[in-house]
Short mmCIF file of C-alpha atoms and ligand atoms in Angstrom, two decimals:
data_model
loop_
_atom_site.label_atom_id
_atom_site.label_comp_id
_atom_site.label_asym_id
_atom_site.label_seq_id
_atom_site.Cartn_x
_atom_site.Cartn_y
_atom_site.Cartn_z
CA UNK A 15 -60.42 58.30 32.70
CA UNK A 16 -60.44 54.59 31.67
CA UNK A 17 -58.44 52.80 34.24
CA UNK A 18 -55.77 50.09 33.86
CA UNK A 19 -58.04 47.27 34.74
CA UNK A 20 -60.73 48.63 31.90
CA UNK A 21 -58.62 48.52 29.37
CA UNK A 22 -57.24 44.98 30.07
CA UNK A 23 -60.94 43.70 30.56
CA UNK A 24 -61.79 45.72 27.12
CA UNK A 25 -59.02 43.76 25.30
CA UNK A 26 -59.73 40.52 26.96
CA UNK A 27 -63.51 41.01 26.00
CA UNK A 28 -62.96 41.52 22.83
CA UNK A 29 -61.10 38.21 22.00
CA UNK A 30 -63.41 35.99 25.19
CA UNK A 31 -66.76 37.66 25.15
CA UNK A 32 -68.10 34.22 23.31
CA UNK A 33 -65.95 32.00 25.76
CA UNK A 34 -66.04 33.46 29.07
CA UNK A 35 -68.28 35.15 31.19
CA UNK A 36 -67.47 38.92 31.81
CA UNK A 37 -68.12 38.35 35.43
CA UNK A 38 -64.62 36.19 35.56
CA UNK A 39 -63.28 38.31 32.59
CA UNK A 40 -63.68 41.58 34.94
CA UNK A 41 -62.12 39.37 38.02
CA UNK A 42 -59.43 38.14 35.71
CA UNK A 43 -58.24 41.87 34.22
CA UNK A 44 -57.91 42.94 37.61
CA UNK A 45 -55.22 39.96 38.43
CA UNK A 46 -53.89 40.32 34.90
CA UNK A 47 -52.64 44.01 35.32
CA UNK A 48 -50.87 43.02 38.56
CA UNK A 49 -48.89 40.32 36.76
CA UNK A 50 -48.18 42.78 33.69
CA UNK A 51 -46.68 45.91 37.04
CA UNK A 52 -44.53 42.45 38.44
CA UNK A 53 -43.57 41.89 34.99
CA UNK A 54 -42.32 45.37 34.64
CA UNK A 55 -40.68 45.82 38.15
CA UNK A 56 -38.84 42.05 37.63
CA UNK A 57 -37.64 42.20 33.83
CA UNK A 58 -39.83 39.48 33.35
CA UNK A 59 -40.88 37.49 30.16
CA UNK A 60 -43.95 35.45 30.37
CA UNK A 61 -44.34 32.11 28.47
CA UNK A 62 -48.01 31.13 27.97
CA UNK A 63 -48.55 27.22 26.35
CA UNK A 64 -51.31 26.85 24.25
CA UNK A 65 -53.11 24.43 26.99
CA UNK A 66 -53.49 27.58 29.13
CA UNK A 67 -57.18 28.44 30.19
CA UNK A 68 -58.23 31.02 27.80
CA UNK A 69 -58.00 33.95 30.38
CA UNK A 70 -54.57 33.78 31.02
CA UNK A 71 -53.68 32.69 27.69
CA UNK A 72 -55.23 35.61 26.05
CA UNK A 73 -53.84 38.30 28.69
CA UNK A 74 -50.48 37.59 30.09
CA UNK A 75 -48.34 35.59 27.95
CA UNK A 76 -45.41 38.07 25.53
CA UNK A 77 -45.23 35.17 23.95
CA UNK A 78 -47.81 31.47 23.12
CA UNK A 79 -47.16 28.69 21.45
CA UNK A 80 -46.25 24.69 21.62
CA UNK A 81 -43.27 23.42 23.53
CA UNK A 82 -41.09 24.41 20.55
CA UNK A 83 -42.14 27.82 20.04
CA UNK A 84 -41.57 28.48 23.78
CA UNK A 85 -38.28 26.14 23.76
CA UNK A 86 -37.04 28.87 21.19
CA UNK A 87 -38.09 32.37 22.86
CA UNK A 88 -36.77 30.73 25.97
CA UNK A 89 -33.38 30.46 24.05
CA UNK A 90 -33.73 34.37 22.84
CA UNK A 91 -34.83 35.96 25.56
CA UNK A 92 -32.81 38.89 27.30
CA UNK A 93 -35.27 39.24 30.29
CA UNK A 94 -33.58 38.50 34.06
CA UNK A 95 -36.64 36.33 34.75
CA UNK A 96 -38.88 33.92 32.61
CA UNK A 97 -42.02 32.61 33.94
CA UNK A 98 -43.46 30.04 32.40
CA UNK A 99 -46.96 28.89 32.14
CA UNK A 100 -46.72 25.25 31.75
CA UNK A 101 -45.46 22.54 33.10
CA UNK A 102 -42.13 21.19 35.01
CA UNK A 103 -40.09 20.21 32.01
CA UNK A 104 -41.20 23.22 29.94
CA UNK A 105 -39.28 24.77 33.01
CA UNK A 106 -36.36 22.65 33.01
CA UNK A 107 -36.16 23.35 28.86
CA UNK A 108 -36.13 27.16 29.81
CA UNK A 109 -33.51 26.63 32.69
CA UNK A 110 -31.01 24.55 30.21
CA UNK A 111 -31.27 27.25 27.55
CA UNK A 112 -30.96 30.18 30.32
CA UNK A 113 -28.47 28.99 33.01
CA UNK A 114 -28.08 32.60 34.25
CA UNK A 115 -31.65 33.00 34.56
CA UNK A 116 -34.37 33.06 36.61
CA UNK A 117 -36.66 30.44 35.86
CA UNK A 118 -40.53 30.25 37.68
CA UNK A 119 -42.97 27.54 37.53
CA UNK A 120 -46.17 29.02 38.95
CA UNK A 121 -47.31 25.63 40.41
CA UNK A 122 -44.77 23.49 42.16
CA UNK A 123 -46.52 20.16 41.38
CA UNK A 124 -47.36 20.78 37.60
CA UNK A 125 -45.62 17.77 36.59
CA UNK A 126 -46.52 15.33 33.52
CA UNK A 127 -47.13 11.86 32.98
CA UNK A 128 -44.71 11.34 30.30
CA UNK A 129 -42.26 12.91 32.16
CA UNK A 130 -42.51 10.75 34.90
CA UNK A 131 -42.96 7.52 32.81
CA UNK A 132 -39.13 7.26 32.53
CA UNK A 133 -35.62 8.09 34.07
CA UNK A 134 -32.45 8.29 33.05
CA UNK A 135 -31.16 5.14 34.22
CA UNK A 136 -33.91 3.36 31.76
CA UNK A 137 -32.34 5.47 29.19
CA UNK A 138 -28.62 4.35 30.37
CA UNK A 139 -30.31 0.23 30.49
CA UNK A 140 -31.55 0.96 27.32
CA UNK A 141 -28.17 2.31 25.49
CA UNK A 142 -26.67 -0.43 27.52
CA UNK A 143 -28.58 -3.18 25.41
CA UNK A 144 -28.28 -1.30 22.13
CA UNK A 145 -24.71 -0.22 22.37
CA UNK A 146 -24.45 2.66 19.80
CA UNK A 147 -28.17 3.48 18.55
CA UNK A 148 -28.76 7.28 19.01
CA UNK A 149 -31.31 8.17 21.04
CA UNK A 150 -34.38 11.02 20.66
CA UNK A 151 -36.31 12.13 23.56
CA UNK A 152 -39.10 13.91 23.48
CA UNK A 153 -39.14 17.26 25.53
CA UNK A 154 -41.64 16.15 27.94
CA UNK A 155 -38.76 14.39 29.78
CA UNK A 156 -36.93 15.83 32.81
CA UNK A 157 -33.57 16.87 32.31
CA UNK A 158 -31.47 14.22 33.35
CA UNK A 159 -33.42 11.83 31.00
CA UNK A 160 -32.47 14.49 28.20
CA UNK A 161 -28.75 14.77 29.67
CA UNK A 162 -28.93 10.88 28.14
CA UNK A 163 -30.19 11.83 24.39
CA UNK A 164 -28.77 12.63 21.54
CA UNK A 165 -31.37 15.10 20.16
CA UNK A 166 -34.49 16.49 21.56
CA UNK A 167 -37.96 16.37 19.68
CA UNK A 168 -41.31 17.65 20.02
CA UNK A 169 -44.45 16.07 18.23
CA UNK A 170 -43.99 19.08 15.67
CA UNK A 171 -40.49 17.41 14.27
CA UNK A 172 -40.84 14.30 15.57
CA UNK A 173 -40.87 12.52 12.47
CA UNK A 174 -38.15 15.10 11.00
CA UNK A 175 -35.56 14.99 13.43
CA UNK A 176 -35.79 11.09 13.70
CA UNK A 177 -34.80 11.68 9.53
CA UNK A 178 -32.03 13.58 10.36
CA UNK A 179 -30.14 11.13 12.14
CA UNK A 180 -29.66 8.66 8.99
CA UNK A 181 -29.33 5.63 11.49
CA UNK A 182 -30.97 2.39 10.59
CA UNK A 183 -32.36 1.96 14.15
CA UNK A 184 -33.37 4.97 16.33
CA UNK A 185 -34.40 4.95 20.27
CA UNK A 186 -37.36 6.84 20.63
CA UNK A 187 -38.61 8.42 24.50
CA UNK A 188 -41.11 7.97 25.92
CA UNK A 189 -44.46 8.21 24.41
CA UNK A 190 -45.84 5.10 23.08
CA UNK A 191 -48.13 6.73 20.74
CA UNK A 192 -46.18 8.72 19.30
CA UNK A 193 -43.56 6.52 18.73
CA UNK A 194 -46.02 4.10 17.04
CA UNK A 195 -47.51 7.32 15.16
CA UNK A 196 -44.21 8.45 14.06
CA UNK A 197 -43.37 4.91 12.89
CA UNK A 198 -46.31 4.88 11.06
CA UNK A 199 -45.66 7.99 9.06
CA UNK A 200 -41.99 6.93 8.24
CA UNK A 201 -42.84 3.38 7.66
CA UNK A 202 -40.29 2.03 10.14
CA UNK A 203 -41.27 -1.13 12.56
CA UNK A 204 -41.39 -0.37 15.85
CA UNK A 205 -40.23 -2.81 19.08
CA UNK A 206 -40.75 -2.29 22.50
CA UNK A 207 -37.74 -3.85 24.66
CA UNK A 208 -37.69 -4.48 28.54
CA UNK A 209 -35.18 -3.86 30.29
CA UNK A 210 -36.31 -5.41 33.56
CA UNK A 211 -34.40 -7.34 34.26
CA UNK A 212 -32.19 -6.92 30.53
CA UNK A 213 -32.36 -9.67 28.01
CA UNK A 214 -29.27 -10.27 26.05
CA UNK A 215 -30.98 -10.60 22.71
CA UNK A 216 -33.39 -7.86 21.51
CA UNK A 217 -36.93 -9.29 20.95
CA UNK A 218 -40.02 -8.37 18.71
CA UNK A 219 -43.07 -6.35 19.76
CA UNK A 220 -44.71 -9.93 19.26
CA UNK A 221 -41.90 -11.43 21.49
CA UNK A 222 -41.19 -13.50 18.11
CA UNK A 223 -37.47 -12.72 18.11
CA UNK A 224 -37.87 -10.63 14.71
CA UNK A 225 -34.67 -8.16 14.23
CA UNK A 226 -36.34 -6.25 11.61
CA UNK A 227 -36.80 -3.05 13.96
CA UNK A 228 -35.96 0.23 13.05
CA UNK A 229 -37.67 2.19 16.00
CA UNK A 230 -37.08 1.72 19.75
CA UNK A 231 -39.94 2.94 22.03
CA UNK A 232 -40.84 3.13 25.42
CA UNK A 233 -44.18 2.59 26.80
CA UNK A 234 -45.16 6.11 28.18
CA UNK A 235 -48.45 7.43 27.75
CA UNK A 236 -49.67 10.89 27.85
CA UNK A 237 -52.15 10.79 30.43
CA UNK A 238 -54.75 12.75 28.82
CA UNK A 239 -54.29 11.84 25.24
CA UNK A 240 -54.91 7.85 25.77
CA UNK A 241 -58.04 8.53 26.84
CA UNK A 242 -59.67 9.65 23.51
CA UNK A 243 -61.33 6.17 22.19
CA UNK A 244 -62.44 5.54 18.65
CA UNK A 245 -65.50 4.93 19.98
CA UNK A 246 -65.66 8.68 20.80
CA UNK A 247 -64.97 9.98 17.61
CA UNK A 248 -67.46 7.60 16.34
CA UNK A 249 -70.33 9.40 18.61
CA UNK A 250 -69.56 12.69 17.60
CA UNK A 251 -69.49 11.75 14.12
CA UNK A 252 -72.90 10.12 14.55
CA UNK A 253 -74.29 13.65 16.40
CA UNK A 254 -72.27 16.28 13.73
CA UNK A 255 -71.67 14.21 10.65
CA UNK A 256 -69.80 17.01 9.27
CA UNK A 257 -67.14 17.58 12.04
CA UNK A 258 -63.79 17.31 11.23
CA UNK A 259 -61.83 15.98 13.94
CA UNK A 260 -58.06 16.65 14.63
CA UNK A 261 -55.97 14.71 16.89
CA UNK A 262 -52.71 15.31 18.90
CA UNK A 263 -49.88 12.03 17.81
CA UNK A 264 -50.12 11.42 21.52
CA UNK A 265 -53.17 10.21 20.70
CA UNK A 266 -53.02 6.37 20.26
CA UNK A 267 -52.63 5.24 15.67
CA UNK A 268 -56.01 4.17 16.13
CA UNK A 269 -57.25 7.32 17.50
CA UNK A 270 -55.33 9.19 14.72
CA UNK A 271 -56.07 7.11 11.86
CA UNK A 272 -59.92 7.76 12.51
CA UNK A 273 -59.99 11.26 12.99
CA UNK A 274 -59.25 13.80 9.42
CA UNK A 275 -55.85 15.48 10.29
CA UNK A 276 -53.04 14.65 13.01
CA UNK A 277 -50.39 17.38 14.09
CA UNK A 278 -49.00 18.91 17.07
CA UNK A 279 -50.83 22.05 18.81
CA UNK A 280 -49.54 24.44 16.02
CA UNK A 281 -50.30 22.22 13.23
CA UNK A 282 -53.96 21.84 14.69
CA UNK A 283 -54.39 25.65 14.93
CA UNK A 284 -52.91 26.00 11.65
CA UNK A 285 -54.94 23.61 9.80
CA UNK A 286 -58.41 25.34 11.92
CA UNK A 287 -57.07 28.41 10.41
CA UNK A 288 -56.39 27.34 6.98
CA UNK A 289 -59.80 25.42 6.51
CA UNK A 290 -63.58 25.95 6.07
CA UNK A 291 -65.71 23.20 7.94
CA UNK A 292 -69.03 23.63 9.91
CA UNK A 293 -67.66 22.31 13.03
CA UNK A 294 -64.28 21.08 14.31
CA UNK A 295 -63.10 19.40 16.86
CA UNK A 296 -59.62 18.91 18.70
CA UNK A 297 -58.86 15.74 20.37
CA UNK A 298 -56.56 17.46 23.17
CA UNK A 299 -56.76 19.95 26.09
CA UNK A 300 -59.86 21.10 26.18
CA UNK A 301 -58.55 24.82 26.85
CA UNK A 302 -56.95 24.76 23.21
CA UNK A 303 -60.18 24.46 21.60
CA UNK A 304 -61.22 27.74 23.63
CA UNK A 305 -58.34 29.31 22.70
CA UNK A 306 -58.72 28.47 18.93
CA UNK A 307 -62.33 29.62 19.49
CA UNK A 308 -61.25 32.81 20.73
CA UNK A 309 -58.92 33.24 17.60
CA UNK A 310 -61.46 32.08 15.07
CA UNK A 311 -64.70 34.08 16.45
CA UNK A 312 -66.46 32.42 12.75
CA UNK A 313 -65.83 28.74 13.36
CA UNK A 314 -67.74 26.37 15.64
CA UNK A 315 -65.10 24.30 17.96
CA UNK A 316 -66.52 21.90 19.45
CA UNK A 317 -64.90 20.23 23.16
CA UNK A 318 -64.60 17.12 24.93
CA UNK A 319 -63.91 18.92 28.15
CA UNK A 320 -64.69 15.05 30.24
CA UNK A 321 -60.62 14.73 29.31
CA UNK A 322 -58.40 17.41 30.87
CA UNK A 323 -54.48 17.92 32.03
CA UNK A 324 -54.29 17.76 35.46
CA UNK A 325 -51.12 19.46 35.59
CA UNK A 326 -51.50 22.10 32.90
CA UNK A 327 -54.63 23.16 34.79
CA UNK A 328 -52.86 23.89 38.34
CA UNK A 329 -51.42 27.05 36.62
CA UNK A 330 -53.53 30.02 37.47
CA UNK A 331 -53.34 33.75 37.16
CA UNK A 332 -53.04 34.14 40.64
CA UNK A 333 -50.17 31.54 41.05
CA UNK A 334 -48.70 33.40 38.03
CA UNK A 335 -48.74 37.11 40.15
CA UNK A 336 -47.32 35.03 43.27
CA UNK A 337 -45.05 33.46 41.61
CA UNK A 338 -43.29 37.09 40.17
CA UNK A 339 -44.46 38.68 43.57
CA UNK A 340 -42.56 35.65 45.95
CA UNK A 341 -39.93 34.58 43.44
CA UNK A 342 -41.26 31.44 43.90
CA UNK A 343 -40.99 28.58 42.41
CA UNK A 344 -37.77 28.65 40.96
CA UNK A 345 -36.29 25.66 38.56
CA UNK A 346 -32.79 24.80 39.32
CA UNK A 347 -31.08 21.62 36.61
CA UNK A 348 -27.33 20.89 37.89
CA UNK A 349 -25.23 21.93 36.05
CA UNK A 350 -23.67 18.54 34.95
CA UNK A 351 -26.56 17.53 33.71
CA UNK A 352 -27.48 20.89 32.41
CA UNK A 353 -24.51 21.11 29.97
CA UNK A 354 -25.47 17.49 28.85
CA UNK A 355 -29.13 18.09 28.00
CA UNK A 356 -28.84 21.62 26.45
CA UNK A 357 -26.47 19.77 23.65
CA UNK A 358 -29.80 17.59 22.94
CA UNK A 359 -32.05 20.53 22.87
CA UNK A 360 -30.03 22.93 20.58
CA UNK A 361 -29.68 20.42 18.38
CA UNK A 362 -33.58 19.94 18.17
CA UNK A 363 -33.85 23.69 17.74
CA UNK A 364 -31.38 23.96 15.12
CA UNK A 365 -33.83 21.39 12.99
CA UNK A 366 -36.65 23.37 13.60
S1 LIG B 423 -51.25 17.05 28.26
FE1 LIG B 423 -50.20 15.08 28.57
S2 LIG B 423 -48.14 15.44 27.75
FE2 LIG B 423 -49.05 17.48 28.11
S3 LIG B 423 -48.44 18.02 30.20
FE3 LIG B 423 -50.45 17.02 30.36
S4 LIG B 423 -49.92 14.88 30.79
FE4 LIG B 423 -48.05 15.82 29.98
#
């Protein structure tokens, strides 16, 4: 009779028997149908990002996706507990939707450096100095910093939900680059304020005094993003001349003016999906291009796996079964600051 764990290694071999060797695949089954018996016993839904190592990704998860996606299952769910495989403010997101619920971060430290670039008393100095300007935040912000926003974004609607606010000038948190990316796209100028110690008068990127702004930003940088260089897109180019190249908007304009296509996660695996090229490459987590691999068994992805997230890559399958086995580690937003944020995030989702 074909045991639990076979089947699970059967299915995972079928989608990873390109990617990963069945040594770990046979390891990883075993750990997987564990987590899917805790999910059972809990009332548990897992939440799999599409930065999770292609194991996990392709075993666990009811649901995958971009911080949207998940934002929005998070929001549905009728499951007692959600665990999510992500990071810290993917948590929060899922706690501010969920109050009642169980929330589970399988790694307590799995922060972000965008999250941590700002607080929410730079976002109170900033509304400070521009008295009336709504502001957008980007998800990967804690909670408090989104208890100070008008409207959540991710880099899927970044551009759209910026539109939908039909102000002249905009505050836009935290990430640099895609701020200046989204600026780009909409043809707005973009300034770049400090607030330490505040300045009466707002001043131009240049420091030349200009008023002419339309964008606000914040100089956050997503750790792994910045690191992609022209310089390497230039060197692949020069070793596959006919790669096409897609970068994340965290990526800096330079980045994402010399590669072919620019979207979020979902518009990268969309646009893989949707196209016919010899090779590709995806300037991002180096576990997405595995997982589009896995998805698209005919196309060649190739990786820069020298760039990784630190933080997305401290969640494991076996922190995933201890974290349903030890109820552990459990996300907890106050509830005056809940209330406050989950006004800013509904009002993302309802954009779409
Ligand atoms: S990839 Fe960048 S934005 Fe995403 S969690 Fe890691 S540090 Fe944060």
């Amino acid at each position: 009779m074909t045991s639990a764990i076979d089947k699970m290694y059967t299915s995972m071999q079928a989608k990873l028997s390109r990617i990963v060797p069945d040594v770990e695949l046979r390891y990883k089954a075993g750990i997987a149908v564990e987590i899917n018996k805790l999910k059972v016993k809990r009332n548990a839904v897992i939440l799999g990002h599409n930065y999770m190592e292609p194991a996990l990704f392709h075993s666990i998860p009811d649901f995958t996706g971009d911080s949207l996606d998940l934002s929005r299952k998070a929001a549905e769910t009728d499951k007692d507990v959600i665990v999510f495989c992500g990071v810290r403010f993917m948590a929060e997101t899922a706690k501010i939707l969920n109050p009642s619920k169980t929330v589970l971060l399988p790694a307590a430290k799995a922060g972000c450096s965008l999250a941590e670039s700002i607080t929410a008393a730079d976002v109170i100095a900033l509304k400070a100095k521009f008295p009336g300007v709504p502001v957008v935040t980007y998800v990967n912000t804690y909670a408090d910093v989104k208890a100070e926003s008008d409207i959540c974004c991710t880099s899927s609607n970044a551009a759209a939900v910026v539109a939908s606010l039909h102000a002249e000038t905009v505050i836009f948190l935290p990430d640099e680059y895609l701020a200046k990316n989204v600026a780009r796209e909409t043809g707005k100028h973009i300034i770049f304020p400090s607030i330490h110690p505040p300045v009466k008068e707002a001043q131009g990127e240049d420091g030349n005094g200009e008023l002419d702004y339309q964008l606000i930003g914040w100089r956050g940088r997503c750790e792994v993003h910045e690191k992609f260089t022209v310089g390497d897109i230039e060197t692949v180019r020069a070793q596959f001349p006919d790669v096409v190249i897609l970068a994340h908007p965290e990526c800096s304009p330079e980045v994402t003016t010399a590669a072919d296509f620019s979207g979020s996660t979902n518009a990268m695996i969309r646009y893989v999906q949707q196209s016919k090229a010899p090779h590709y490459l995806l300037l991002t987590e180096c576990a997405m291009g595995d997982n589009v691999a896995a998805a698209n068994p005919e196309k060649d992805m190739l990786r820069l796996c020298m760039v990784r997230c630190p933080h997305m890559n401290m969640i494991t399958m076996e922190d995933t079964r201890d974290a349903l086995k030890f109820n552990r580690y459990i996300i907890e937003v106050p509830e005056h600051i809940r209330v406050r944020a989950q006004r800013a995030v509904e009002r993302m989702i309802q954009i779409g």
